[in-house]
């Protein structure tokens, strides 16, 4: 039975090389040579699915069957379970120790074959079935030989089985698939290897195929400079290493032998501890005490969690395994250049795309050719002189050098074999290159209406240009597949060709060159010319023989509006669906152009007045925070403009403080700024958008002049009641601007020890404040609103988690920080909002919730609290009230621009 952990969760989506090899196996007999763990068996599973129609036909009605032949009895159950797991086929098992009664009578065997579509069988039993006429070879659809290199043995059953198969007429022979890893994985000398490959091909009547990615890396990849660095293992007997080694060994022996744990545990609690000790011992022996100390610290943190874990429902414990989300983040940062060093296991050798590297260090020497070529292929920085280092033990350096010499010879041999199969050699290329007029060999294809033509020499380039125009994502290979077919023409080898365009081309059938030609290169050029003719006749090339891109078709359909509710090629998704997105040019209303204030000239103040329509609902305010009415704010925001803007009607906005109506009001008086004040306001404006709203992308410079699309400057305003009427008067709060600009340094600011000891808590400093912890997240600080000052809590108060007795103990154990002011009150805070679109209502919960608090609401609310110590927080120069208004600025300006267009 296959357990959950044995199921290959990554095999439901075949890798590129598996699909490539499957395609070859469907067309002819092949031997797949891939390293261990590279998915050979899964290719066999895919091929079984391809033959599903034949092998699922009733046996009594002439249906055929597939046999998976293995060399050892132990492999029968393993391979049968694998096939059963990944297919819906009925899988039977046969070997000498099982179901011997099946072949006592022919009727019993026929009944067995009628029930099963695939039979996993040992080689000798399969041979006996054939020799004793229980099974007719003509009823075979597919034979898969596992570890097929055994066929090289003179008396091996694999070889004898193939001898029996080759005796029947060709049309009755089954498809053959051989699976092996040893042709590349073993240390066969290159001269013997080539002879072994040819002999195995002859015995199994198959062509040996390997993944073209290995050949592609060898042929087209950068050639790094290779170095072998000999190193010695750490000698634990030096210094204190011996004592540490002895101590760890004693602990490991005790952990192995002790029985002092609750027998009711579902799992053995000693296993994670044993693993921690074994890993630490391995690191100590290989790298030394410093690395062992770092590893032991990680294990200590993980093992500490065991004291709080309940084992009754836990089946496995995993440690130090990076989660998929974390790995994805690390890979993204490495690709984008945020990280320039990546430490990874061998899984990075294949299947994962990373950026070009100029240095690759392999900690252990490559054990086989695939590992060597894949890891070397990561060093692909062409211009910088890539280097590839292999670290080996001193005692193993000689053997490593021999292996590397063999790998180089294997690489050359594989390139030669690959070139001889589907790629023309250098000789034929030179033969064509020096031909007087290659285009005279085949007439060009001419479009009568325009006179455009494509000749033999330009056809390949045009096909490649067409493929590059096809729509694709990063996972699609826009490369046509070319296959050369050798034919005998009066004793000479001539060539036909077959071209298959990428899967996203409308031309699905292979384009073939039926008339053989004398050279491989000429065959490639001729089939490319035929492809150009087919593409033009199918409308993929226009009358000027230029590719018709999917984008132009989509644009034409948009203009004609033909059947807009249906999907069309080139459109990203069905029209009207949520995934259907269209690009448009961003424009700014001309009323906001050339409105930048100029020093010494009067400008207008526009005020963003807020009117509270509805207080926040309990769903959007679960902590029952109390907010002030915007009319009671002493400060608010506005912007400066050198010209009068068109009137903009009030609009709704949905802020944290509730549903608002926004009025854009022009102040009754103008203001004139000097050069110093204007510069100060520009700095304030830049700070708001870069540090508070964090809208400025990396590598962008702040630039404010008449050429920028929006020429307004954000300013904080002071509001006072007018003495003459009920309206307000507004003025720029330059004092506040100066305070913010002066404190524009790095936040949060980390105080020194003297400042901390002199810290005294004042409640008025933290009311309506924005704070950030300075003891963590310094690179990406987190900002909080101070919602409430908890006068009933101090640093000595009980900590919410029972693991710590007080806040003092928590910060000492977690951050090694001592809190000096023991009388300060603690802060209840909320996250600052990063929600930019405030023009739509806040999304509530999916279920209807009662607005009436339940009896245990106070307990739930206390659990939701985020409590911080003021001494360990830095105050931001911008208040919480203004911060809330700043968060709404992008929405306000978006609406201003929209309304100004009308």
Short mmCIF file of C-alpha atoms in Angstrom, two decimals, residues 380-791:
data_model
loop_
_atom_site.label_atom_id
_atom_site.label_comp_id
_atom_site.label_asym_id
_atom_site.label_seq_id
_atom_site.Cartn_x
_atom_site.Cartn_y
_atom_site.Cartn_z
CA UNK A 380 26.02 31.06 -17.48
CA UNK A 381 27.18 34.65 -17.23
CA UNK A 382 28.76 35.08 -20.62
CA UNK A 383 30.32 38.51 -20.34
CA UNK A 384 31.68 38.28 -16.81
CA UNK A 385 33.77 35.13 -17.19
CA UNK A 386 31.72 32.58 -15.25
CA UNK A 387 33.54 30.24 -12.85
CA UNK A 388 32.51 26.80 -11.62
CA UNK A 389 34.16 25.49 -8.45
CA UNK A 390 33.90 21.91 -7.17
CA UNK A 391 34.90 21.23 -3.58
CA UNK A 392 36.23 17.72 -2.97
CA UNK A 393 38.00 15.89 -0.18
CA UNK A 394 41.75 15.69 -0.56
CA UNK A 395 41.59 11.90 -0.65
CA UNK A 396 38.96 12.05 -3.39
CA UNK A 397 40.50 14.75 -5.62
CA UNK A 398 42.24 12.29 -7.95
CA UNK A 399 39.07 10.30 -8.53
CA UNK A 400 37.13 13.53 -9.08
CA UNK A 401 39.57 14.66 -11.77
CA UNK A 402 39.19 11.32 -13.56
CA UNK A 403 35.40 11.61 -13.43
CA UNK A 404 35.52 15.14 -14.82
CA UNK A 405 37.69 13.99 -17.73
CA UNK A 406 35.15 11.25 -18.42
CA UNK A 407 32.28 13.71 -18.21
CA UNK A 408 33.97 15.95 -20.79
CA UNK A 409 34.33 12.98 -23.14
CA UNK A 410 30.70 11.96 -22.53
CA UNK A 411 29.64 15.52 -23.32
CA UNK A 412 31.45 15.44 -26.63
CA UNK A 413 30.00 12.03 -27.46
CA UNK A 414 26.43 13.10 -26.67
CA UNK A 415 26.82 16.22 -28.78
CA UNK A 416 28.07 14.10 -31.67
CA UNK A 417 25.19 11.63 -31.36
CA UNK A 418 22.62 14.42 -31.08
CA UNK A 419 24.00 16.22 -34.11
CA UNK A 420 23.92 13.04 -36.14
CA UNK A 421 20.25 12.40 -35.35
CA UNK A 422 18.29 15.64 -35.87
CA UNK A 423 20.84 18.38 -36.47
CA UNK A 424 23.07 18.76 -39.48
CA UNK A 425 26.75 18.50 -38.82
CA UNK A 426 29.33 21.15 -39.43
CA UNK A 427 30.39 19.44 -42.64
CA UNK A 428 26.94 19.73 -44.26
CA UNK A 429 26.65 23.35 -43.13
CA UNK A 430 29.95 24.14 -44.78
CA UNK A 431 28.84 22.24 -47.88
CA UNK A 432 25.82 24.52 -48.25
CA UNK A 433 27.68 27.64 -47.24
CA UNK A 434 30.11 27.25 -50.11
CA UNK A 435 27.45 26.30 -52.60
CA UNK A 436 27.33 28.85 -55.41
CA UNK A 437 23.59 29.49 -55.22
CA UNK A 438 21.60 27.47 -52.72
CA UNK A 439 18.37 29.36 -53.57
CA UNK A 440 18.53 27.95 -57.10
CA UNK A 441 18.02 24.42 -55.79
CA UNK A 442 14.35 25.01 -54.88
CA UNK A 443 12.14 27.78 -56.39
CA UNK A 444 11.11 30.51 -53.90
CA UNK A 445 7.52 30.90 -52.72
CA UNK A 446 6.05 34.09 -54.26
CA UNK A 447 2.81 35.92 -53.38
CA UNK A 448 1.31 36.96 -56.76
CA UNK A 449 -0.63 39.98 -55.44
CA UNK A 450 2.34 41.76 -53.91
CA UNK A 451 5.39 40.04 -55.32
CA UNK A 452 6.71 39.25 -51.83
CA UNK A 453 8.83 36.10 -51.77
CA UNK A 454 10.68 33.83 -49.40
CA UNK A 455 13.58 31.73 -50.58
CA UNK A 456 15.34 28.65 -49.28
CA UNK A 457 17.99 30.66 -47.45
CA UNK A 458 15.51 32.99 -45.69
CA UNK A 459 12.77 30.49 -44.79
CA UNK A 460 14.18 29.39 -41.42
CA UNK A 461 14.51 32.99 -40.26
CA UNK A 462 10.91 33.74 -41.25
CA UNK A 463 9.58 30.67 -39.38
CA UNK A 464 11.50 31.73 -36.28
CA UNK A 465 10.14 35.26 -36.63
CA UNK A 466 6.60 33.90 -36.85
CA UNK A 467 7.08 31.78 -33.71
CA UNK A 468 8.41 34.79 -31.79
CA UNK A 469 5.18 36.65 -32.62
CA UNK A 470 2.93 33.98 -31.08
CA UNK A 471 1.34 34.87 -27.73
CA UNK A 472 3.15 33.23 -24.84
CA UNK A 473 3.96 33.34 -21.17
CA UNK A 474 7.23 32.54 -19.43
CA UNK A 475 6.49 28.80 -19.49
CA UNK A 476 5.99 28.48 -23.25
CA UNK A 477 8.86 27.61 -25.56
CA UNK A 478 8.26 29.37 -28.85
CA UNK A 479 10.57 27.08 -30.81
CA UNK A 480 9.53 24.83 -33.70
CA UNK A 481 10.49 21.17 -33.38
CA UNK A 482 12.42 19.72 -36.29
CA UNK A 483 12.94 16.02 -37.04
CA UNK A 484 15.10 14.59 -39.81
CA UNK A 485 14.24 11.23 -41.37
CA UNK A 486 16.99 9.29 -43.14
CA UNK A 487 15.93 7.33 -46.25
CA UNK A 488 17.85 5.05 -48.59
CA UNK A 489 18.00 6.45 -52.12
CA UNK A 490 19.82 4.05 -54.50
CA UNK A 491 22.40 3.13 -51.88
CA UNK A 492 22.88 6.69 -50.60
CA UNK A 493 21.44 8.27 -47.48
CA UNK A 494 19.13 11.15 -48.26
CA UNK A 495 16.89 13.03 -45.87
CA UNK A 496 13.27 14.04 -45.36
CA UNK A 497 12.20 16.48 -42.65
CA UNK A 498 9.23 17.14 -40.39
CA UNK A 499 8.47 20.48 -38.70
CA UNK A 500 6.04 20.90 -35.83
CA UNK A 501 5.12 24.48 -34.90
CA UNK A 502 4.63 25.54 -31.25
CA UNK A 503 1.45 24.37 -29.55
CA UNK A 504 -0.16 27.82 -29.57
CA UNK A 505 0.04 28.06 -33.37
CA UNK A 506 -3.23 27.31 -35.23
CA UNK A 507 -1.29 24.92 -37.48
CA UNK A 508 -1.47 21.74 -35.41
CA UNK A 509 -0.41 19.07 -37.92
CA UNK A 510 3.26 18.39 -38.66
CA UNK A 511 4.55 20.01 -41.84
CA UNK A 512 6.48 17.41 -43.82
CA UNK A 513 8.99 17.42 -46.66
CA UNK A 514 8.00 14.42 -48.75
CA UNK A 515 10.71 14.67 -51.39
CA UNK A 516 14.09 13.57 -49.94
CA UNK A 517 17.13 15.78 -50.44
CA UNK A 518 20.81 14.97 -50.29
CA UNK A 519 21.84 16.87 -47.10
CA UNK A 520 20.42 17.45 -43.64
CA UNK A 521 20.74 21.23 -43.78
CA UNK A 522 18.98 21.38 -47.12
CA UNK A 523 16.15 19.26 -45.68
CA UNK A 524 15.74 21.72 -42.81
CA UNK A 525 15.65 24.70 -45.16
CA UNK A 526 13.22 23.01 -47.54
CA UNK A 527 10.73 22.05 -44.82
CA UNK A 528 10.94 25.63 -43.49
CA UNK A 529 10.05 26.91 -46.98
CA UNK A 530 7.08 24.54 -47.06
CA UNK A 531 6.05 25.85 -43.62
CA UNK A 532 6.08 29.43 -44.95
CA UNK A 533 3.73 28.38 -47.75
CA UNK A 534 1.34 26.68 -45.31
CA UNK A 535 1.40 29.67 -42.94
CA UNK A 536 0.57 32.10 -45.72
CA UNK A 537 -2.25 29.97 -47.06
CA UNK A 538 -3.73 29.75 -43.55
CA UNK A 539 -3.56 33.51 -42.98
CA UNK A 540 -0.73 33.39 -40.45
CA UNK A 541 1.51 35.40 -42.80
CA UNK A 542 0.06 38.38 -44.64
CA UNK A 543 0.55 39.06 -48.34
CA UNK A 544 3.84 40.75 -47.53
CA UNK A 545 4.93 37.51 -45.83
CA UNK A 546 5.06 39.14 -42.42
CA UNK A 547 3.64 37.44 -39.30
CA UNK A 548 0.10 38.41 -38.34
CA UNK A 549 0.39 38.80 -34.55
CA UNK A 550 -2.40 37.82 -32.19
CA UNK A 551 -2.48 41.40 -30.92
CA UNK A 552 -3.62 42.78 -34.26
CA UNK A 553 -6.43 40.20 -34.48
CA UNK A 554 -7.62 41.06 -30.99
CA UNK A 555 -7.52 44.78 -31.83
CA UNK A 556 -9.52 44.18 -35.02
CA UNK A 557 -12.17 42.20 -33.14
CA UNK A 558 -12.42 44.96 -30.56
CA UNK A 559 -13.01 47.52 -33.28
CA UNK A 560 -15.59 45.41 -35.10
CA UNK A 561 -17.17 44.33 -31.80
CA UNK A 562 -18.00 40.97 -33.36
CA UNK A 563 -19.65 38.70 -30.83
CA UNK A 564 -18.07 40.43 -27.81
CA UNK A 565 -19.39 37.86 -25.36
CA UNK A 566 -17.28 35.08 -26.80
CA UNK A 567 -13.61 34.30 -26.36
CA UNK A 568 -11.37 35.14 -29.29
CA UNK A 569 -7.73 34.26 -29.99
CA UNK A 570 -5.38 36.88 -28.60
CA UNK A 571 -7.82 38.08 -25.94
CA UNK A 572 -6.59 37.29 -22.46
CA UNK A 573 -10.00 36.15 -21.20
CA UNK A 574 -13.69 36.16 -22.05
CA UNK A 575 -15.11 39.66 -22.45
CA UNK A 576 -17.01 40.68 -19.35
CA UNK A 577 -15.24 38.26 -17.03
CA UNK A 578 -13.25 39.35 -14.00
CA UNK A 579 -10.01 38.21 -15.61
CA UNK A 580 -10.60 40.29 -18.73
CA UNK A 581 -8.37 43.35 -18.46
CA UNK A 582 -7.59 45.97 -21.07
CA UNK A 583 -4.78 48.50 -21.01
CA UNK A 584 -5.41 52.18 -21.42
CA UNK A 585 -3.26 55.28 -21.35
CA UNK A 586 -3.33 57.24 -18.13
CA UNK A 587 -4.26 60.88 -18.61
CA UNK A 588 -4.47 63.81 -16.24
CA UNK A 589 -7.02 66.60 -16.58
CA UNK A 590 -5.49 69.65 -18.25
CA UNK A 591 -6.93 71.78 -15.41
CA UNK A 592 -4.18 70.36 -13.19
CA UNK A 593 -1.43 71.11 -15.72
CA UNK A 594 0.86 74.11 -15.23
CA UNK A 595 -0.59 74.80 -11.79
CA UNK A 596 2.68 74.70 -9.84
CA UNK A 597 3.02 77.62 -7.38
CA UNK A 598 5.81 80.08 -8.13
CA UNK A 599 7.76 82.00 -5.49
CA UNK A 600 6.62 85.58 -4.98
CA UNK A 601 3.33 85.03 -6.87
CA UNK A 602 -0.06 84.47 -5.22
CA UNK A 603 -1.56 80.99 -5.42
CA UNK A 604 -4.83 79.41 -4.38
CA UNK A 605 -5.46 77.08 -1.45
CA UNK A 606 -7.85 74.18 -2.08
CA UNK A 607 -9.12 72.46 1.05
CA UNK A 608 -10.36 68.88 1.35
CA UNK A 609 -13.21 69.16 3.85
CA UNK A 610 -14.74 65.96 5.21
CA UNK A 611 -18.33 65.55 6.35
CA UNK A 612 -19.22 62.48 8.42
CA UNK A 613 -22.25 60.69 6.98
CA UNK A 614 -22.19 57.42 8.91
CA UNK A 615 -20.05 56.08 11.70
CA UNK A 616 -18.17 52.82 11.04
CA UNK A 617 -20.22 49.64 11.41
CA UNK A 618 -19.33 47.02 14.05
CA UNK A 619 -18.02 44.73 11.29
CA UNK A 620 -15.52 47.33 10.07
CA UNK A 621 -14.70 48.46 13.62
CA UNK A 622 -14.48 45.21 15.61
CA UNK A 623 -12.45 46.80 18.42
CA UNK A 624 -15.10 49.48 18.99
CA UNK A 625 -12.67 52.37 18.46
CA UNK A 626 -14.04 55.88 18.96
CA UNK A 627 -13.28 58.46 16.27
CA UNK A 628 -13.63 62.23 16.30
CA UNK A 629 -15.88 64.07 13.88
CA UNK A 630 -13.82 65.60 11.03
CA UNK A 631 -15.43 68.97 11.74
CA UNK A 632 -13.64 68.92 15.08
CA UNK A 633 -10.19 68.40 13.53
CA UNK A 634 -7.85 71.29 14.18
CA UNK A 635 -5.72 70.39 11.16
CA UNK A 636 -6.62 69.09 7.72
CA UNK A 637 -5.08 68.78 4.28
CA UNK A 638 -5.27 70.69 1.05
CA UNK A 639 -3.15 71.56 -1.95
CA UNK A 640 -1.81 74.64 -3.70
CA UNK A 641 -2.57 75.67 -7.28
CA UNK A 642 -1.44 78.68 -9.25
CA UNK A 643 -4.76 78.78 -11.14
CA UNK A 644 -8.44 78.35 -10.42
CA UNK A 645 -9.73 74.80 -10.93
CA UNK A 646 -13.20 73.93 -12.21
CA UNK A 647 -15.83 73.24 -9.57
CA UNK A 648 -15.92 69.62 -8.48
CA UNK A 649 -19.08 68.19 -6.88
CA UNK A 650 -18.88 66.44 -3.50
CA UNK A 651 -18.23 62.70 -3.60
CA UNK A 652 -18.36 59.80 -1.16
CA UNK A 653 -15.33 58.22 0.49
CA UNK A 654 -15.19 55.30 2.89
CA UNK A 655 -12.51 55.86 5.52
CA UNK A 656 -11.55 54.03 8.68
CA UNK A 657 -13.43 56.70 10.66
CA UNK A 658 -16.68 56.04 8.73
CA UNK A 659 -18.49 57.01 5.54
CA UNK A 660 -17.57 60.55 4.50
CA UNK A 661 -18.58 63.15 1.94
CA UNK A 662 -15.59 65.05 0.53
CA UNK A 663 -15.94 68.71 -0.44
CA UNK A 664 -13.23 70.51 -2.39
CA UNK A 665 -13.33 74.10 -1.13
CA UNK A 666 -11.28 77.04 -2.41
CA UNK A 667 -10.06 79.26 0.43
CA UNK A 668 -11.25 82.85 0.33
CA UNK A 669 -7.73 84.28 0.48
CA UNK A 670 -4.62 83.61 -1.59
CA UNK A 671 -1.14 82.97 -0.27
CA UNK A 672 2.28 84.09 -1.50
CA UNK A 673 5.30 81.88 -0.76
CA UNK A 674 8.96 82.81 -0.58
CA UNK A 675 11.68 80.53 -1.92
CA UNK A 676 12.45 78.92 1.46
CA UNK A 677 8.83 78.05 2.23
CA UNK A 678 8.24 76.71 -1.28
CA UNK A 679 11.28 74.42 -0.99
CA UNK A 680 10.13 73.27 2.44
CA UNK A 681 6.64 72.41 1.12
CA UNK A 682 8.14 70.42 -1.78
CA UNK A 683 10.17 68.37 0.71
CA UNK A 684 7.02 67.80 2.76
CA UNK A 685 5.08 66.75 -0.37
CA UNK A 686 7.83 64.28 -1.34
CA UNK A 687 7.98 62.84 2.17
CA UNK A 688 4.22 62.23 2.24
CA UNK A 689 4.20 60.18 -0.97
CA UNK A 690 7.49 58.35 -0.45
CA UNK A 691 7.64 57.56 3.27
CA UNK A 692 4.03 57.67 4.45
CA UNK A 693 2.05 56.44 1.44
CA UNK A 694 5.09 54.48 0.16
CA UNK A 695 3.95 54.94 -3.44
CA UNK A 696 7.35 55.76 -4.90
CA UNK A 697 8.92 52.79 -6.66
CA UNK A 698 12.60 52.00 -6.40
CA UNK A 699 15.09 53.81 -8.64
CA UNK A 700 12.76 56.77 -9.21
CA UNK A 701 13.76 60.37 -8.49
CA UNK A 702 11.42 63.06 -7.23
CA UNK A 703 11.01 65.76 -9.84
CA UNK A 704 8.61 68.68 -9.50
CA UNK A 705 8.46 71.34 -12.21
CA UNK A 706 6.06 72.64 -14.84
CA UNK A 707 6.51 69.52 -17.01
CA UNK A 708 5.10 67.07 -14.46
CA UNK A 709 1.49 65.92 -15.10
CA UNK A 710 0.06 67.13 -11.77
CA UNK A 711 1.51 70.44 -10.58
CA UNK A 712 -0.12 70.69 -7.16
CA UNK A 713 1.62 70.60 -3.77
CA UNK A 714 0.15 68.94 -0.67
CA UNK A 715 0.09 71.15 2.44
CA UNK A 716 -1.22 70.81 6.02
CA UNK A 717 -3.77 73.49 6.84
CA UNK A 718 -4.86 75.22 10.01
CA UNK A 719 -8.61 75.91 10.25
CA UNK A 720 -10.09 78.81 12.25
CA UNK A 721 -13.63 80.08 12.50
CA UNK A 722 -14.33 83.29 10.59
CA UNK A 723 -15.37 86.36 12.59
CA UNK A 724 -17.59 87.71 9.81
CA UNK A 725 -19.64 84.65 8.76
CA UNK A 726 -20.21 80.98 9.51
CA UNK A 727 -17.44 79.86 7.17
CA UNK A 728 -13.88 78.92 8.09
CA UNK A 729 -10.60 80.57 7.26
CA UNK A 730 -7.59 78.48 6.24
CA UNK A 731 -3.83 79.02 6.43
CA UNK A 732 -0.77 76.88 5.78
CA UNK A 733 0.66 75.37 8.96
CA UNK A 734 4.32 76.07 8.15
CA UNK A 735 5.39 75.21 11.70
CA UNK A 736 4.12 71.67 11.21
CA UNK A 737 5.80 71.48 7.78
CA UNK A 738 9.13 72.46 9.33
CA UNK A 739 8.77 69.92 12.15
CA UNK A 740 8.13 67.09 9.70
CA UNK A 741 10.95 68.11 7.35
CA UNK A 742 13.42 68.37 10.23
CA UNK A 743 12.51 64.86 11.39
CA UNK A 744 12.63 63.32 7.94
CA UNK A 745 15.60 61.10 8.77
CA UNK A 746 15.53 57.35 8.98
CA UNK A 747 12.64 55.98 10.98
CA UNK A 748 12.43 54.46 13.46
CA UNK A 749 15.24 56.12 15.37
CA UNK A 750 17.03 53.74 17.74
CA UNK A 751 17.86 55.48 21.07
CA UNK A 752 21.13 54.85 22.85
CA UNK A 753 21.31 53.45 26.36
CA UNK A 754 21.50 56.88 28.00
CA UNK A 755 18.34 58.08 26.26
CA UNK A 756 16.51 54.95 27.29
CA UNK A 757 17.47 55.28 30.97
CA UNK A 758 16.32 58.90 30.96
CA UNK A 759 13.00 58.04 29.28
CA UNK A 760 9.92 59.30 31.13
CA UNK A 761 6.45 58.49 29.89
CA UNK A 762 4.07 61.39 29.19
CA UNK A 763 0.58 60.41 28.11
CA UNK A 764 0.01 63.58 26.07
CA UNK A 765 2.93 62.64 23.79
CA UNK A 766 1.16 59.44 22.71
CA UNK A 767 -2.41 60.59 22.27
CA UNK A 768 -3.30 60.67 18.55
CA UNK A 769 0.22 59.46 17.72
CA UNK A 770 1.71 57.09 15.15
CA UNK A 771 4.39 54.83 16.63
CA UNK A 772 6.77 52.15 15.38
CA UNK A 773 8.92 49.60 17.26
CA UNK A 774 12.64 50.32 16.97
CA UNK A 775 13.83 46.89 18.18
CA UNK A 776 12.65 44.97 15.08
CA UNK A 777 11.69 45.44 11.40
CA UNK A 778 14.19 48.27 10.94
CA UNK A 779 14.47 47.72 7.18
CA UNK A 780 10.69 47.74 6.68
CA UNK A 781 9.25 49.52 9.71
CA UNK A 782 5.66 48.83 10.72
CA UNK A 783 3.53 51.82 11.71
CA UNK A 784 0.72 51.74 14.28
CA UNK A 785 -1.99 54.14 15.39
CA UNK A 786 -2.14 54.62 19.15
CA UNK A 787 -5.79 53.80 19.81
CA UNK A 788 -5.77 53.82 23.60
CA UNK A 789 -3.41 54.34 26.54
CA UNK A 790 -3.95 51.45 28.95
CA UNK A 791 -3.62 53.06 32.34
#
